Amino acid sequence: MPKESISYIDTNFFSPLITDYLAENERVAEFYNRFPKLDNFEKQIEEKKNSYNGKGFRKTLVNALFEQYKDTKLSEETKKNIEALEQENTFTVTTGHQLNLFTGPMYFLYKIITAINLAAELKKKYPANNFVPVYWMATEDHDFEEISFFNLHGKKFHWNPGKSKFLGGAVGEMPTESLQDVYDLFSAEVGNSANARRLKELFEAAYLQHKNLAEATRYLANELFAAYGVVIIDGNNADLKRHFSPYMKEELLEQVSYSETLPLAQKLEEEGYSAQVNPREINLFYMAEGLRERILEKDGRFFVHDTQLSWSREEMLELLEQHPERFSPNVIMRPLYEEVVLPNLCYIGGGGELAYWFELKKYFEKVNISFPVLLLRNSVLIQTEKQDQKRQKLNISLKELFLKPHELINRKVRQISNIDIDFSPQKEHLVKQFQEMYEIAEKTDKSFLGAVKAQEVKQLKGLENLEKRLLKAQKRKLQDEVSRIAMLKEDLFPNKGLQERHHNFSEFYLEYGEDLIPALIQNLRPLELKFDILTL
């Protein structure tokens, strides 16, 4: 499988904050702990070993994981990794993702593959330790619309829950009983090839044979990645939250996350970046059946937003002690929850995720929890050999491929035209001529300066209009080439966005089947920090 790579900044799809981070720009240095280089993990291992409160808890973590896997077929690799978590020389590398229907966009796979490959690289470098790839299921999110569909062959397969309408609680508890219609449409779309039959088996077994979205997602992710020892964890667990409850208590009483993250969010803005999230005074939700709402505090009492629920300070602390599972960390506190629960070295996420982690470093320092290495997940564009041949025939470089459609078309039309459509020399000549006229006006009557300027603007505008008209005429003349360029761009960048944010993995599985994931694992390198173009 041929692989070529370009820098993330050359894709034009990543924010200045992420590209500056990857370039190790000093402006970003205060927002993270260690840069993702293999040698830097030696100190990260030592730091996590000293800060992880794992004595006694590692056994609880292992028991909780086995309990979560009780109805899921365990591979020997995953079983071995879960058991290894009891040992003090075992560490995790973690990625997290929402419970998107049938994995959602393709980058779901890239996240987990990044974790698999990083764990393998760390084992080679530090063989005295064990490294476990972890997928943290975001079962407590409550944005159902965001996860309720996937795209295949340009069509959107959307889950309409009907009588099982989502009421606003944790999405992991969403019943899957209403997914038969999606399965029927999906089955008709994919056909009956061997790869299609396997996809239909996966969908049916995951969503029609499991009662809720959390169980379905665990089954599907396990089927795809169990052979590589991936451990899937659901944070919606009373034992895990009980271990985290001291930090939730501190949050309720002292609102530590707000005071520690707000200054860093403001500093990001001052540096010219955009803060990804704004912290609230209390960054916890209250959860019950069909409910996940913000906890508020006023005049010594705690309230649940948009409900009649309220408690005194003493009642709230007693509730936390008795039922920690009713408290749910939001986007600000969930990273801390992950790092308290897991012996984790590295968090793997997309650009948006890393952006909110950059707001958290001081918070972690305040509560004495090791801040993980932050690694941008692998990003990939998959093209067929035929598409690559088209690209080369059109003389489009990989870097040019990532230009906006109109920019790419204009550039190529200029290159292949038998006339020069670039009027830059004429514009430069015109500017020089008018410079002489400015000098004459300065020496005679300065009141003419405005008239000279107006004439210069008019004539430059005229040249620009002539250039645009000529370019438009050449586009008509070269319509065949223009159409082929536009079609290639649309095929590789659906809706003018990255393929990995649109296509579902089934789009590629239909073609490559069981070879797809091994091929990705073989070719992606997490610490290269490059955008990969793979030809399958």
Coordinates of C-alpha atoms in Angstrom, one line a residue:
M1 CA 0.0 0.0 0.0
P2 CA 1.8 3.2 -1.1
K3 CA 1.9 6.0 1.5
E4 CA 2.8 9.6 1.1
S5 CA 2.6 12.3 3.7
I6 CA 2.4 16.1 3.9
S7 CA 2.6 18.5 6.8
Y8 CA -0.7 19.3 8.6
I9 CA -0.3 23.0 7.9
D10 CA -0.2 22.2 4.1
T11 CA -3.7 20.6 4.3
N12 CA -5.3 23.9 5.3
F13 CA -7.7 22.0 7.5
F14 CA -6.1 22.5 10.9
S15 CA -6.2 25.4 13.2
P16 CA -3.2 27.7 14.0
L17 CA -3.2 26.3 17.5
I18 CA -2.7 22.7 16.3
T19 CA -0.1 23.6 13.7
D20 CA 1.8 25.7 16.1
Y21 CA 1.7 22.9 18.6
L22 CA 3.1 20.4 16.1
A23 CA 5.8 22.9 15.2
E24 CA 6.7 23.2 18.9
N25 CA 6.1 26.9 18.8
E26 CA 7.1 28.6 22.0
R27 CA 3.7 30.4 22.2
V28 CA 2.1 27.1 23.0
A29 CA 4.7 25.7 25.4
E30 CA 2.9 26.6 28.6
F31 CA -0.3 24.8 27.6
Y32 CA 1.1 21.2 27.6
N33 CA 3.5 19.1 29.6
R34 CA 5.7 17.0 27.2
F35 CA 5.7 16.9 23.4
P36 CA 4.9 13.5 21.9
K37 CA 8.4 12.2 21.1
L38 CA 9.3 8.7 22.0
D39 CA 12.2 9.7 24.3
N40 CA 9.9 12.0 26.3
F41 CA 7.8 9.1 27.5
E42 CA 10.6 8.0 29.9
K43 CA 10.0 10.9 32.2
Q44 CA 6.2 10.6 31.6
I45 CA 6.3 7.0 32.8
E46 CA 8.2 7.9 35.9
E47 CA 5.9 10.9 36.7
K48 CA 2.7 8.8 36.2
K49 CA 4.2 6.0 38.3
N50 CA 4.7 8.4 41.2
S51 CA 1.4 10.2 40.9
Y52 CA -1.1 7.5 40.1
N53 CA -3.1 6.4 43.1
G54 CA -3.2 2.9 41.9
K55 CA -2.4 0.9 45.0
G56 CA -5.6 -1.0 45.8
F57 CA -7.4 0.7 43.0
R58 CA -5.8 -1.2 40.2
K59 CA -7.7 -4.3 41.3
T60 CA -11.0 -2.3 41.4
L61 CA -10.3 -1.1 37.9
V62 CA -9.6 -4.6 36.6
N63 CA -12.8 -6.0 38.3
A64 CA -14.9 -3.1 36.8
L65 CA -13.5 -3.9 33.3
F66 CA -14.2 -7.6 33.6
E67 CA -17.7 -6.8 34.8
Q68 CA -18.3 -4.5 31.8
Y69 CA -17.0 -7.3 29.5
K70 CA -19.2 -10.0 31.1
D71 CA -21.5 -10.3 28.1
T72 CA -18.8 -9.6 25.5
K73 CA -16.5 -12.2 23.9
L74 CA -13.0 -11.5 25.2
S75 CA -10.0 -12.0 23.0
E76 CA -6.8 -13.4 24.6
E77 CA -5.0 -10.2 23.8
T78 CA -7.6 -8.0 25.5
K79 CA -7.9 -10.3 28.5
K80 CA -4.2 -10.3 28.9
N81 CA -4.1 -6.5 28.8
I82 CA -6.9 -6.1 31.4
E83 CA -5.1 -8.5 33.8
A84 CA -1.9 -6.6 33.2
L85 CA -3.5 -3.4 34.6
E86 CA -3.1 -4.8 38.1
Q87 CA 0.7 -4.6 37.7
E88 CA 2.4 -1.3 38.6
N89 CA 4.5 -1.4 35.4
T90 CA 1.4 -1.3 33.2
F91 CA 0.3 2.0 31.7
T92 CA -2.4 3.0 29.2
V93 CA -2.6 5.2 26.1
T94 CA -6.1 6.4 25.7
T95 CA -8.5 7.8 23.1
G96 CA -12.1 8.6 23.5
H97 CA -15.0 9.0 21.2
Q98 CA -18.8 9.4 21.1
L99 CA -21.1 6.5 20.5
N100 CA -21.7 7.4 16.9
L101 CA -24.0 5.0 15.0
F102 CA -22.0 2.3 13.3
T103 CA -18.8 4.2 14.4
G104 CA -19.9 7.4 12.5
P105 CA -17.1 9.0 10.5
M106 CA -13.9 7.2 9.5
Y107 CA -11.7 8.9 12.1
F108 CA -13.2 6.7 14.8
L109 CA -10.9 4.0 13.4
Y110 CA -7.9 6.3 13.1
K111 CA -8.2 7.2 16.8
I112 CA -8.1 3.6 18.0
I113 CA -5.4 2.6 15.5
T114 CA -3.2 5.5 16.8
A115 CA -3.6 4.1 20.3
I116 CA -2.7 0.5 19.1
N117 CA 0.4 1.6 17.3
L118 CA 1.6 4.0 20.0
A119 CA 1.3 1.2 22.6
A120 CA 3.4 -1.1 20.3
E121 CA 6.1 1.6 19.8
L122 CA 6.3 2.2 23.5
K123 CA 6.7 -1.5 24.2
K124 CA 9.6 -1.7 21.8
K125 CA 11.3 1.4 23.4
Y126 CA 10.5 0.5 27.1
P127 CA 10.2 -3.3 27.2
A128 CA 10.2 -3.5 31.0
N129 CA 6.8 -1.9 31.0
N130 CA 3.4 -2.9 29.6
F131 CA 1.3 -0.5 27.5
V132 CA -2.4 -1.0 26.9
P133 CA -4.4 0.8 24.2
V134 CA -7.7 2.0 25.6
Y135 CA -10.9 3.3 24.0
W136 CA -13.0 5.4 26.5
M137 CA -16.6 5.3 25.4
A138 CA -18.3 8.6 25.9
T139 CA -21.5 7.0 27.2
E140 CA -22.6 9.9 29.3
D141 CA -22.8 12.5 26.5
H142 CA -26.3 13.7 25.7
D143 CA -26.2 15.1 22.2
F144 CA -28.1 12.4 20.4
E145 CA -28.5 14.3 17.1
E146 CA -24.7 14.5 16.8
I147 CA -24.3 10.7 16.9
S148 CA -27.5 9.5 15.3
F149 CA -26.3 9.0 11.7
F150 CA -23.6 7.8 9.4
N151 CA -22.8 8.5 5.7
L152 CA -22.4 5.9 3.0
H153 CA -22.3 6.3 -0.8
G154 CA -23.3 9.9 -0.4
K155 CA -26.4 8.9 1.5
K156 CA -27.2 9.7 5.2
F157 CA -28.5 6.8 7.3
H158 CA -30.3 8.5 10.2
W159 CA -31.7 6.9 13.3
N160 CA -35.2 7.9 14.1
P161 CA -35.9 6.5 17.5
G162 CA -39.7 6.8 17.3
K163 CA -41.3 5.5 20.5
S164 CA -37.8 5.2 22.0
K165 CA -37.3 8.9 21.6
F166 CA -34.2 10.0 23.5
L167 CA -35.2 12.0 26.6
G168 CA -31.9 13.8 27.2
G169 CA -30.1 11.5 29.5
A170 CA -26.9 9.6 28.9
V171 CA -26.8 8.4 25.3
G172 CA -25.3 5.1 26.4
E173 CA -28.6 4.1 27.8
M174 CA -30.5 4.8 24.6
P175 CA -32.5 1.7 23.6
T176 CA -31.5 0.3 20.2
E177 CA -34.8 -1.4 19.5
S178 CA -35.8 1.1 16.9
L179 CA -32.8 0.5 14.6
Q180 CA -34.5 -2.2 12.4
D181 CA -35.4 0.4 9.7
V182 CA -31.8 1.6 9.5
Y183 CA -30.6 -1.9 9.2
D184 CA -33.0 -2.7 6.4
L185 CA -31.9 0.4 4.4
F186 CA -28.3 -0.3 5.1
S187 CA -28.7 -3.9 3.9
A188 CA -30.3 -2.8 0.7
E189 CA -27.5 -0.3 0.1
V190 CA -24.5 -2.6 0.6
G191 CA -25.7 -5.5 -1.5
N192 CA -24.7 -9.1 -0.9
S193 CA -21.0 -9.5 -1.5
A194 CA -18.9 -11.3 1.1
N195 CA -17.8 -8.0 2.6
A196 CA -21.3 -6.7 2.6
R197 CA -22.6 -9.8 4.4
R198 CA -20.0 -9.2 7.1
L199 CA -21.0 -5.6 7.5
K200 CA -24.6 -6.6 7.9
E201 CA -23.7 -9.2 10.5
L202 CA -21.8 -6.6 12.4
F203 CA -24.7 -4.1 12.3
E204 CA -27.3 -6.7 13.2
A205 CA -25.3 -8.3 16.0
A206 CA -24.4 -4.9 17.5
Y207 CA -27.6 -3.0 17.3
L208 CA -30.4 -5.5 17.0
Q209 CA -29.0 -8.0 19.6
H210 CA -28.0 -5.5 22.3
K211 CA -30.4 -3.5 24.4
N212 CA -28.7 -0.1 24.4
L213 CA -26.2 2.0 22.6
A214 CA -23.3 1.5 25.1
E215 CA -23.6 -2.3 24.8
A216 CA -23.9 -2.1 21.0
T217 CA -20.9 0.2 20.6
R218 CA -18.8 -2.0 22.9
Y219 CA -19.6 -5.1 20.8
L220 CA -18.8 -3.4 17.5
A221 CA -15.5 -1.8 18.7
N222 CA -14.5 -5.2 20.2
E223 CA -15.3 -7.0 17.0
L224 CA -13.1 -4.6 15.0
F225 CA -10.2 -4.3 17.4
A226 CA -10.1 -7.1 20.0
A227 CA -7.4 -8.9 18.1
Y228 CA -5.1 -6.0 18.9
G229 CA -5.8 -6.0 22.7
V230 CA -7.8 -2.8 22.8
V231 CA -9.5 -2.4 26.2
I232 CA -12.9 -0.6 26.0
I233 CA -14.0 1.3 29.2
D234 CA -17.3 2.8 30.1
G235 CA -16.8 5.6 32.7
N236 CA -20.5 5.4 33.7
N237 CA -19.6 3.1 36.5
A238 CA -20.2 3.5 40.3
D239 CA -16.9 2.0 41.4
L240 CA -14.9 4.1 39.1
K241 CA -16.7 7.3 40.1
R242 CA -16.4 6.4 43.7
H243 CA -12.6 6.6 43.2
F244 CA -13.1 9.9 41.5
S245 CA -15.5 11.3 44.2
P246 CA -12.9 13.3 46.1
Y247 CA -12.3 15.4 43.0
M248 CA -16.0 15.8 42.5
K249 CA -16.4 16.9 46.1
E250 CA -13.7 19.5 45.7
E251 CA -15.4 20.7 42.5
L252 CA -18.7 21.1 44.3
L253 CA -17.3 23.0 47.3
E254 CA -14.4 24.9 45.8
Q255 CA -15.1 25.1 42.1
V256 CA -11.4 24.4 41.3
S257 CA -11.7 23.6 37.6
Y258 CA -13.3 27.0 36.9
S259 CA -10.6 29.0 38.7
E260 CA -7.7 27.1 37.2
T261 CA -8.9 26.7 33.6
L262 CA -10.4 30.2 33.0
P263 CA -7.0 31.9 33.0
L264 CA -5.5 29.5 30.5
A265 CA -8.6 29.9 28.2
Q266 CA -8.1 33.6 28.4
K267 CA -4.4 33.3 27.7
L268 CA -5.1 31.2 24.6
E269 CA -7.4 34.1 23.4
E270 CA -4.6 36.6 24.2
E271 CA -2.2 34.6 22.1
G272 CA -4.5 34.8 19.1
Y273 CA -6.0 31.4 19.4
S274 CA -9.6 30.4 20.1
A275 CA -10.5 28.8 23.4
Q276 CA -12.4 25.6 22.6
V277 CA -14.6 25.5 25.7
N278 CA -15.5 27.9 28.4
P279 CA -15.6 26.5 31.9
R280 CA -18.6 26.8 34.2
E281 CA -18.5 27.5 37.9
I282 CA -19.4 23.8 38.5
N283 CA -18.4 21.4 35.7
L284 CA -20.5 18.5 36.8
F285 CA -23.9 17.2 35.6
Y286 CA -26.5 15.4 37.6
M287 CA -27.7 12.1 36.0
A288 CA -30.8 10.1 36.4
E289 CA -33.0 8.1 34.0
G290 CA -33.7 10.4 31.0
L291 CA -31.8 13.3 32.7
R292 CA -28.3 14.8 32.4
E293 CA -28.4 18.4 33.5
R294 CA -25.9 20.9 34.9
I295 CA -25.5 21.3 38.6
L296 CA -25.7 24.9 39.9
E297 CA -24.9 26.5 43.3
K298 CA -26.6 29.5 44.8
D299 CA -26.6 30.8 48.4
G300 CA -25.3 27.5 49.7
R301 CA -27.8 25.3 47.9
F302 CA -27.3 23.1 44.9
F303 CA -29.8 22.9 42.0
V304 CA -30.2 20.9 38.8
H305 CA -30.8 23.2 35.9
D306 CA -34.3 23.2 34.5
T307 CA -35.6 20.9 37.2
Q308 CA -37.1 21.2 40.7
L309 CA -34.2 19.2 42.3
S310 CA -32.2 20.9 45.0
W311 CA -30.1 20.0 48.0
S312 CA -28.4 21.6 50.9
R313 CA -24.6 21.4 51.1
E314 CA -24.8 18.5 53.5
E315 CA -27.4 16.7 51.5
M316 CA -25.4 17.1 48.3
L317 CA -22.2 15.6 49.9
E318 CA -24.2 12.7 51.3
L319 CA -25.7 12.1 47.9
L320 CA -22.2 12.1 46.3
E321 CA -21.0 9.6 48.9
Q322 CA -24.0 7.3 48.5
H323 CA -24.5 7.6 44.7
P324 CA -21.4 8.8 42.9
E325 CA -22.8 7.3 39.7
R326 CA -25.3 10.1 39.6
F327 CA -22.6 12.7 39.0
S328 CA -21.2 13.1 35.5
P329 CA -18.1 15.1 34.6
N330 CA -18.5 17.5 31.7
V331 CA -15.9 18.2 29.0
I332 CA -13.7 20.1 31.4
M333 CA -13.7 17.4 34.2
R334 CA -13.9 14.3 32.1
P335 CA -10.2 14.4 31.1
L336 CA -9.3 14.6 34.8
Y337 CA -11.6 11.6 35.5
E338 CA -9.8 9.6 32.8
E339 CA -6.4 10.4 34.2
V340 CA -7.4 9.7 37.8
V341 CA -9.0 6.3 36.9
L342 CA -6.3 5.1 34.4
P343 CA -2.5 4.8 34.7
N344 CA -2.5 6.8 31.5
L345 CA 0.5 8.3 29.7
C346 CA -1.0 9.9 26.6
Y347 CA -4.3 11.1 25.4
I348 CA -5.0 10.8 21.7
G349 CA -7.5 13.1 20.1
G350 CA -8.4 15.3 17.2
G351 CA -7.6 18.9 16.8
G352 CA -10.7 20.1 18.6
E353 CA -10.1 17.7 21.6
L354 CA -6.5 18.8 22.0
A355 CA -7.6 22.4 22.0
Y356 CA -9.7 21.9 25.1
W357 CA -7.0 19.9 26.8
F358 CA -4.7 22.9 26.4
E359 CA -6.9 24.7 28.9
L360 CA -6.4 22.1 31.6
K361 CA -2.7 22.0 32.5
K362 CA -2.9 24.3 35.5
Y363 CA -6.0 22.4 36.8
F364 CA -4.1 19.1 36.7
E365 CA -1.2 20.8 38.5
K366 CA -3.5 22.1 41.2
V367 CA -5.0 18.7 42.0
N368 CA -1.6 16.9 41.7
I369 CA -2.5 14.7 38.8
S370 CA 0.1 14.0 36.0
F371 CA -0.8 15.9 32.8
P372 CA -0.6 13.4 29.9
V373 CA 1.3 13.7 26.7
L374 CA -1.1 15.0 24.1
L375 CA -1.0 13.3 20.7
L376 CA -2.9 14.4 17.6
R377 CA -4.5 11.2 16.1
N378 CA -3.5 10.0 12.7
S379 CA -5.3 11.7 9.9
V380 CA -5.7 9.9 6.5
L381 CA -6.9 10.4 3.0
I382 CA -7.6 7.1 1.2
Q383 CA -7.5 7.1 -2.5
T384 CA -7.8 4.3 -5.1
E385 CA -5.1 3.6 -7.6
K386 CA -7.4 5.0 -10.3
Q387 CA -7.9 8.2 -8.4
D388 CA -4.1 8.5 -7.9
Q389 CA -3.6 8.0 -11.6
K390 CA -6.1 10.7 -12.4
R391 CA -4.4 13.1 -10.0
Q392 CA -1.0 12.5 -11.7
K393 CA -2.5 12.8 -15.2
L394 CA -3.9 16.1 -14.2
N395 CA -0.5 17.1 -12.9
I396 CA -1.9 17.8 -9.4
S397 CA 0.7 17.5 -6.6
L398 CA -0.4 16.2 -3.2
K399 CA -0.1 19.6 -1.7
E400 CA -2.2 21.2 -4.5
L401 CA -4.8 18.5 -3.9
F402 CA -5.7 20.2 -0.6
L403 CA -6.3 23.6 -2.1
K404 CA -9.9 24.9 -2.2
P405 CA -11.6 23.7 -5.4
H406 CA -11.7 27.1 -7.1
E407 CA -8.1 27.8 -6.2
L408 CA -7.0 24.5 -7.6
I409 CA -9.0 24.9 -10.8
N410 CA -7.7 28.4 -11.4
R411 CA -4.1 27.3 -10.8
K412 CA -4.4 24.4 -13.2
V413 CA -6.2 26.4 -15.9
R414 CA -3.4 28.9 -15.8
Q415 CA -0.8 26.1 -16.0
I416 CA -2.3 24.3 -18.9
S417 CA -3.4 27.3 -21.0
N418 CA -1.5 28.1 -24.1
I419 CA -1.8 31.8 -23.2
D420 CA -0.6 33.7 -20.2
I421 CA -3.5 34.5 -17.9
D422 CA -1.4 36.1 -15.2
F423 CA -1.4 39.8 -15.6
S424 CA 0.9 40.4 -12.7
P425 CA 3.7 41.8 -14.9
Q426 CA 1.3 44.3 -16.5
K427 CA 0.1 45.3 -13.0
E428 CA 3.6 45.9 -11.8
H429 CA 4.4 48.0 -14.9
L430 CA 1.2 50.0 -14.3
V431 CA 2.1 50.6 -10.6
K432 CA 5.6 51.9 -11.7
Q433 CA 4.0 54.3 -14.2
F434 CA 1.7 55.7 -11.6
Q435 CA 4.6 56.1 -9.2
E436 CA 6.1 58.5 -11.7
M437 CA 2.8 60.4 -11.8
Y438 CA 2.7 60.6 -8.0
E439 CA 6.2 62.2 -8.1
I440 CA 5.1 64.8 -10.7
A441 CA 1.9 65.6 -8.7
E442 CA 4.1 66.1 -5.5
K443 CA 6.3 68.6 -7.3
T444 CA 3.4 70.5 -9.0
D445 CA 0.0 70.4 -7.3
K446 CA -0.6 68.0 -4.5
S447 CA -4.3 68.3 -5.0
F448 CA -3.9 66.0 -8.0
L449 CA -2.7 63.1 -5.8
G450 CA -6.3 62.0 -5.2
A451 CA -7.1 62.0 -8.9
V452 CA -3.9 60.1 -9.7
K453 CA -4.8 57.5 -7.0
A454 CA -8.4 57.1 -8.4
Q455 CA -7.1 56.6 -11.9
E456 CA -4.6 54.0 -10.7
V457 CA -7.3 52.0 -8.8
K458 CA -9.5 52.2 -11.9
Q459 CA -6.9 50.9 -14.3
L460 CA -5.7 48.1 -11.9
K461 CA -9.4 47.1 -11.4
G462 CA -9.7 47.0 -15.2
L463 CA -6.8 44.7 -15.5
E464 CA -8.2 42.4 -12.8
N465 CA -11.5 42.2 -14.6
L466 CA -9.8 41.4 -17.9
E467 CA -7.8 38.7 -16.2
K468 CA -11.0 37.2 -14.6
R469 CA -12.8 37.3 -18.0
L470 CA -9.9 35.6 -19.7
L471 CA -9.7 33.0 -17.0
K472 CA -13.4 32.4 -17.3
A473 CA -13.1 32.0 -21.0
Q474 CA -10.2 29.5 -20.7
K475 CA -12.3 27.5 -18.2
R476 CA -15.0 27.2 -20.8
K477 CA -12.4 26.2 -23.4
L478 CA -10.8 23.7 -21.0
Q479 CA -14.2 22.4 -19.6
D480 CA -13.1 18.8 -19.8
E481 CA -10.1 19.3 -17.6
V482 CA -12.0 21.5 -15.2
S483 CA -14.7 18.9 -14.8
R484 CA -12.2 16.2 -14.1
I485 CA -10.4 18.3 -11.5
A486 CA -13.8 19.2 -9.8
M487 CA -14.9 15.5 -9.9
L488 CA -11.6 14.3 -8.3
K489 CA -11.9 16.9 -5.6
E490 CA -15.4 16.0 -4.8
D491 CA -14.6 12.3 -4.7
L492 CA -11.7 12.8 -2.2
F493 CA -13.1 15.8 -0.3
P494 CA -16.9 15.2 0.1
N495 CA -18.8 18.4 0.9
K496 CA -15.4 20.2 0.6
G497 CA -14.3 18.7 3.8
L498 CA -11.9 15.9 4.9
Q499 CA -12.9 12.5 3.8
E500 CA -12.3 11.1 7.4
R501 CA -14.9 13.4 8.8
H502 CA -17.6 12.3 6.3
H503 CA -17.2 8.7 5.1
N504 CA -18.1 5.7 7.3
F505 CA -15.7 2.8 7.5
S506 CA -18.2 0.6 5.6
E507 CA -17.4 2.7 2.5
F508 CA -13.9 1.2 2.4
Y509 CA -14.8 -2.2 4.1
L510 CA -17.0 -3.0 1.1
E511 CA -13.9 -2.8 -1.1
Y512 CA -11.1 -4.1 1.2
G513 CA -12.9 -6.2 3.8
E514 CA -10.8 -7.7 6.6
D515 CA -7.7 -6.3 5.1
L516 CA -8.7 -2.7 5.8
I517 CA -7.7 -2.4 9.5
P518 CA -4.5 -4.4 9.3
A519 CA -3.4 -2.3 6.3
L520 CA -4.1 0.9 8.3
I521 CA -2.3 -0.4 11.3
Q522 CA 0.7 -1.4 9.2
N523 CA 1.0 2.0 7.5
L524 CA 0.1 4.6 10.1
R525 CA 2.8 6.0 12.4
P526 CA 1.5 7.9 15.4
L527 CA 4.6 9.9 16.2
E528 CA 5.5 11.0 12.6
L529 CA 2.9 13.8 13.0
K530 CA 2.1 14.0 9.3
F531 CA -1.1 13.8 7.3
D532 CA -1.1 10.5 5.4
I533 CA -2.4 9.8 1.9
L534 CA -2.8 6.1 1.3
T535 CA -3.4 4.4 -2.0
L536 CA -5.4 1.2 -1.6

